[in-house]
Coordinates of C-alpha atoms in Angstrom, one line a residue:
Chain B
M38 CA -27.9 108.2 -59.0
N39 CA -27.7 108.9 -63.0
G40 CA -30.2 106.6 -65.1
S41 CA -27.2 106.2 -68.3
I42 CA -24.9 104.8 -65.8
L43 CA -27.0 102.7 -64.2
D44 CA -28.1 101.3 -67.6
I45 CA -24.2 100.5 -68.4
M46 CA -24.6 98.4 -64.9
R47 CA -27.5 96.5 -65.9
E48 CA -25.9 95.8 -69.6
T49 CA -22.2 94.8 -68.4
S50 CA -24.2 92.8 -66.1
S51 CA -22.5 91.9 -61.8
D52 CA -19.5 91.1 -63.5
W53 CA -18.3 95.1 -64.5
Q54 CA -15.3 94.7 -62.2
K55 CA -13.7 91.9 -64.8
T56 CA -15.4 93.8 -67.9
T57 CA -12.9 95.6 -69.8
I58 CA -14.8 98.3 -71.1
D59 CA -14.6 98.9 -74.8
S60 CA -13.6 102.1 -76.6
A61 CA -17.2 102.6 -77.7
Q62 CA -18.8 101.9 -74.4
A63 CA -16.1 104.2 -73.0
A64 CA -16.8 106.8 -75.6
A65 CA -20.6 106.6 -74.9
H66 CA -20.3 106.8 -71.3
P67 CA -16.7 108.2 -70.2
E68 CA -18.1 108.6 -66.4
T69 CA -18.3 105.4 -66.2
A70 CA -15.3 104.2 -68.0
Q71 CA -13.4 106.8 -65.7
A72 CA -14.9 105.3 -62.5
V73 CA -13.8 101.6 -63.4
A74 CA -10.5 102.7 -64.3
R75 CA -9.9 104.6 -61.1
I76 CA -11.5 101.8 -59.0
K77 CA -9.0 99.5 -60.8
A78 CA -6.3 101.4 -59.9
L79 CA -7.4 102.4 -56.3
R80 CA -7.5 98.3 -55.9
Q81 CA -4.2 97.5 -57.1
T82 CA -2.9 100.4 -54.3
I83 CA -5.4 98.1 -51.9
D84 CA -3.4 95.1 -52.6
N85 CA 0.2 96.6 -52.4
I86 CA -0.8 98.2 -49.2
D87 CA -1.8 94.2 -48.1
S88 CA 0.9 92.9 -49.3
A89 CA 2.9 95.0 -47.0
A90 CA 0.3 94.7 -44.2
I91 CA 1.0 90.7 -44.4
A92 CA 4.7 91.4 -44.4
L93 CA 4.7 93.6 -41.0
L94 CA 2.1 90.9 -39.4
A95 CA 4.9 87.9 -39.8
E96 CA 7.3 89.7 -38.1
R97 CA 5.1 90.9 -35.5
F98 CA 3.7 87.3 -34.3
K99 CA 7.2 86.1 -35.0
A100 CA 8.5 88.8 -31.9
T101 CA 5.6 88.1 -29.8
S102 CA 6.1 84.2 -30.6
Q103 CA 9.8 85.1 -29.4
V104 CA 8.5 86.9 -26.5
G105 CA 6.2 84.0 -25.6
V106 CA 9.0 81.5 -25.4
L107 CA 11.1 84.1 -22.9
K108 CA 8.0 84.7 -20.6
A109 CA 7.1 80.9 -20.5
N110 CA 10.6 80.2 -19.8
A111 CA 10.6 82.5 -17.0
G112 CA 7.3 82.3 -15.5
F113 CA 6.0 85.2 -16.4
A114 CA 2.1 85.1 -17.2
P115 CA 1.3 85.9 -21.1
E116 CA -1.1 89.0 -19.6
D117 CA 0.1 92.3 -19.2
T118 CA -1.9 95.2 -18.6
K119 CA 0.5 97.7 -18.3
R120 CA 1.8 96.9 -21.7
E121 CA -1.8 97.0 -22.8
D122 CA -2.4 100.2 -21.3
Y123 CA 0.9 101.7 -23.0
Q124 CA 0.2 100.2 -26.4
I125 CA -3.7 101.4 -26.3
E126 CA -2.7 104.9 -25.5
R127 CA 0.6 104.8 -28.0
L128 CA -1.8 103.5 -31.0
H129 CA -4.3 106.2 -30.6
R130 CA -1.9 109.0 -31.1
I131 CA -0.1 107.5 -33.9
A132 CA -3.6 107.0 -35.9
I133 CA -4.8 110.4 -35.4
D134 CA -1.5 111.9 -36.5
A135 CA -1.9 109.1 -39.5
G136 CA -5.0 110.3 -40.2
L137 CA -6.9 106.9 -39.3
D138 CA -9.9 106.7 -37.0
P139 CA -8.3 105.3 -33.7
E140 CA -11.3 102.8 -33.3
I141 CA -9.5 101.3 -36.2
A142 CA -6.5 101.3 -34.6
E143 CA -7.8 99.9 -31.5
M144 CA -9.7 97.2 -33.5
Y145 CA -6.2 96.3 -34.9
R146 CA -4.7 96.4 -31.2
E147 CA -7.3 93.8 -30.2
F148 CA -7.0 91.7 -33.1
V149 CA -2.9 91.2 -32.6
V150 CA -3.1 91.4 -29.2
T151 CA -5.9 88.5 -28.7
E152 CA -4.1 86.4 -31.2
A153 CA -0.6 86.5 -29.7
K154 CA -2.3 86.1 -26.2
K155 CA -3.8 82.5 -27.1
R156 CA 0.0 82.1 -28.5
H157 CA 1.5 82.6 -25.5
K158 CA -0.8 80.6 -23.5
R159 CA -0.5 77.9 -25.8
I160 CA 3.6 78.1 -25.4
A161 CA 3.3 78.4 -21.3
D162 CA 1.1 75.3 -21.3
A163 CA 3.5 73.0 -23.2
G164 CA 6.6 74.4 -20.7
G165 CA 8.0 77.2 -23.0
D166 CA 8.1 74.8 -26.0
P167 CA 7.2 76.5 -29.0
G168 CA 6.9 73.8 -31.0
V169 CA 3.4 73.3 -29.7
L170 CA 2.7 76.0 -31.7
D171 CA 2.1 75.6 -36.0
V172 CA 5.0 76.0 -38.2
F173 CA 3.8 79.6 -38.8
A174 CA 3.7 80.8 -35.2
Chain Q
M9 CA 10.1 76.4 -14.3
N10 CA 13.1 77.7 -12.2
G11 CA 12.4 78.3 -8.6
S12 CA 14.8 81.2 -8.7
I13 CA 13.4 83.1 -11.2
L14 CA 9.6 82.6 -9.5
D15 CA 11.4 83.7 -6.9
I16 CA 12.7 87.4 -8.2
M17 CA 9.7 87.5 -9.7
R18 CA 7.1 88.0 -6.9
E19 CA 10.3 89.9 -5.5
T20 CA 10.0 92.6 -8.3
S21 CA 6.1 92.2 -8.0
S22 CA 3.9 92.6 -11.0
D23 CA 5.5 95.7 -12.3
W24 CA 9.0 93.6 -13.1
Q25 CA 8.4 94.9 -16.9
K26 CA 8.9 98.6 -15.8
T27 CA 11.0 97.5 -13.1
T28 CA 15.2 98.3 -13.9
I29 CA 17.2 95.5 -12.8
D30 CA 19.7 96.5 -10.6
S31 CA 23.2 95.7 -10.8
A32 CA 23.2 93.1 -7.5
Q33 CA 20.2 91.4 -9.0
A34 CA 21.6 91.2 -12.4
A35 CA 24.5 89.2 -11.0
A36 CA 22.8 86.8 -8.9
H37 CA 20.0 86.1 -11.7
P38 CA 21.4 86.8 -15.1
E39 CA 19.2 84.5 -16.7
T40 CA 16.2 86.9 -15.4
A41 CA 17.8 89.8 -16.5
Q42 CA 19.0 88.8 -19.8
A43 CA 15.0 88.1 -20.3
V44 CA 14.0 90.9 -19.1
A45 CA 16.5 92.8 -21.6
R46 CA 15.6 91.0 -24.7
I47 CA 11.8 91.0 -24.1
K48 CA 12.7 95.1 -24.0
A49 CA 14.2 94.8 -27.3
L50 CA 11.7 93.2 -29.0
R51 CA 8.6 95.1 -27.7
Q52 CA 10.6 98.1 -29.3
T53 CA 10.4 95.9 -32.6
I54 CA 6.6 94.8 -31.7
D55 CA 6.2 98.8 -31.2
N56 CA 8.0 99.8 -34.6
I57 CA 5.9 97.3 -36.6
D58 CA 2.9 98.8 -34.9
S59 CA 3.6 102.2 -36.2
A60 CA 4.5 101.0 -39.7
A61 CA 1.1 98.9 -39.8
I62 CA -1.1 101.9 -38.2
A63 CA 0.3 104.0 -41.3
L64 CA -0.5 101.3 -43.4
L65 CA -4.1 100.9 -42.5
A66 CA -4.3 104.9 -42.7
E67 CA -3.9 105.0 -46.2
R68 CA -6.0 101.5 -46.9
F69 CA -8.8 103.0 -45.9
K70 CA -8.0 106.2 -47.6
A71 CA -7.8 104.5 -50.6
T72 CA -11.3 102.1 -49.8
S73 CA -13.2 105.7 -49.1
Q74 CA -12.6 106.9 -52.5
V75 CA -13.5 103.8 -53.4
G76 CA -16.6 104.0 -52.0
V77 CA -17.5 107.6 -53.4
L78 CA -16.5 106.2 -57.2
K79 CA -19.3 103.0 -56.0
A80 CA -21.7 105.1 -54.7
N81 CA -21.7 107.6 -57.4
A82 CA -22.0 105.3 -60.2
G83 CA -24.4 103.4 -58.5
F84 CA -22.1 100.1 -58.1
A85 CA -23.2 98.1 -54.8
P86 CA -20.2 98.3 -51.7
E87 CA -20.5 94.2 -52.0
D88 CA -18.2 92.4 -54.1
T89 CA -18.1 88.7 -53.7
K90 CA -15.6 88.4 -56.9
R91 CA -13.2 90.7 -55.4
E92 CA -13.5 89.3 -52.4
D93 CA -12.5 85.7 -53.6
Y94 CA -9.5 87.1 -55.2
Q95 CA -8.5 88.5 -51.9
I96 CA -9.3 85.7 -49.9
E97 CA -7.0 83.7 -52.3
R98 CA -4.1 86.4 -52.9
L99 CA -3.8 86.8 -48.8
H100 CA -3.6 83.3 -48.2
R101 CA -1.0 82.8 -50.4
I102 CA 1.2 85.9 -49.5
A103 CA 1.0 84.9 -45.9
I104 CA 2.2 81.6 -46.7
D105 CA 5.4 83.0 -48.4
A106 CA 5.9 85.6 -45.5
G107 CA 5.8 82.8 -42.8
L108 CA 2.4 83.8 -41.4
D109 CA -0.4 81.8 -40.4
P110 CA -2.7 82.2 -43.0
E111 CA -6.0 82.1 -40.5
I112 CA -4.1 85.6 -39.2
A113 CA -4.0 86.7 -42.5
E114 CA -7.9 86.2 -43.0
M115 CA -8.3 87.6 -40.0
Y116 CA -7.4 90.5 -41.1
R117 CA -9.1 90.7 -44.3
E118 CA -12.3 90.2 -42.8
F119 CA -11.4 93.1 -40.5
V120 CA -10.6 95.5 -42.9
V121 CA -13.2 94.8 -45.6
T122 CA -15.9 94.5 -43.2
E123 CA -14.6 97.9 -42.0
A124 CA -14.4 99.5 -45.3
K125 CA -18.2 98.3 -46.2
K126 CA -19.8 99.7 -43.3
R127 CA -17.8 103.1 -44.6
H128 CA -18.9 102.2 -47.9
K129 CA -22.6 101.7 -47.2
R130 CA -22.7 105.1 -45.0
I131 CA -21.3 107.0 -48.1
A132 CA -24.0 105.1 -50.3
D133 CA -26.8 106.0 -48.2
A134 CA -25.9 109.8 -48.4
G135 CA -25.7 109.6 -52.0
G136 CA -22.2 109.6 -52.8
D137 CA -21.4 112.6 -50.4
P138 CA -18.0 111.4 -48.8
G139 CA -18.8 113.8 -45.8
V140 CA -20.8 111.2 -43.9
L141 CA -17.9 109.8 -42.4
D142 CA -16.3 111.4 -39.7
V143 CA -12.5 113.0 -40.1
F144 CA -10.9 109.8 -40.4
A145 CA -12.6 107.5 -42.8

């Protein structure tokens, strides 16, 4: 680790993320100023990605909620292992193509499928009435 | 539950999802044929949403990996509670606007932040060398 960078970190305390490094500091420690600026830019990208991801999750749960109503009305079980096997294989493949660790894709799948199934079961227990779900489901 | 639908389900076994209901069956049980067709269409939408979500996650982990390298090189800790508080509040708000249960948004945040921090720590432990991560990180 570079001593001068650590000195700056101590000077600016744990608030560095919110601290605007002034021009004198930036001139004295350009590498820290540059790192802070790059982290800030990357965080805006991350926030934009999260906005898009939340919009997709909203649409995904709307779609799975409709599947839950159709399944409950038709008497189909919430569980569907063939569908899950298909999704596991498909997401693994897509993750590798996208340059994402397939382990992350599988964690994503487990998360959304588990939550969708919980909601399907609630709909089925209420005899196909999606009204048992809160306004967001 | 409708008895005739349950009968159809027994006849077509647990393979109903992969079974193409023939025209005679569809004519005899139009409500089941319609439910199967609608579930199939919704599943294609869900798969498309997942493709987009995996692409976003791939870009998100590329961005957080860069943040990890910058933090490690500058000696910044992987943890950043102020940033997390900001994200919690922001994603809660975005989820409500999008019609998503904020609990789901918080689960998404915990998942991606936990995984990103694990990877930041691996980078920091290797002295800022992103090569410690596998090819996907």
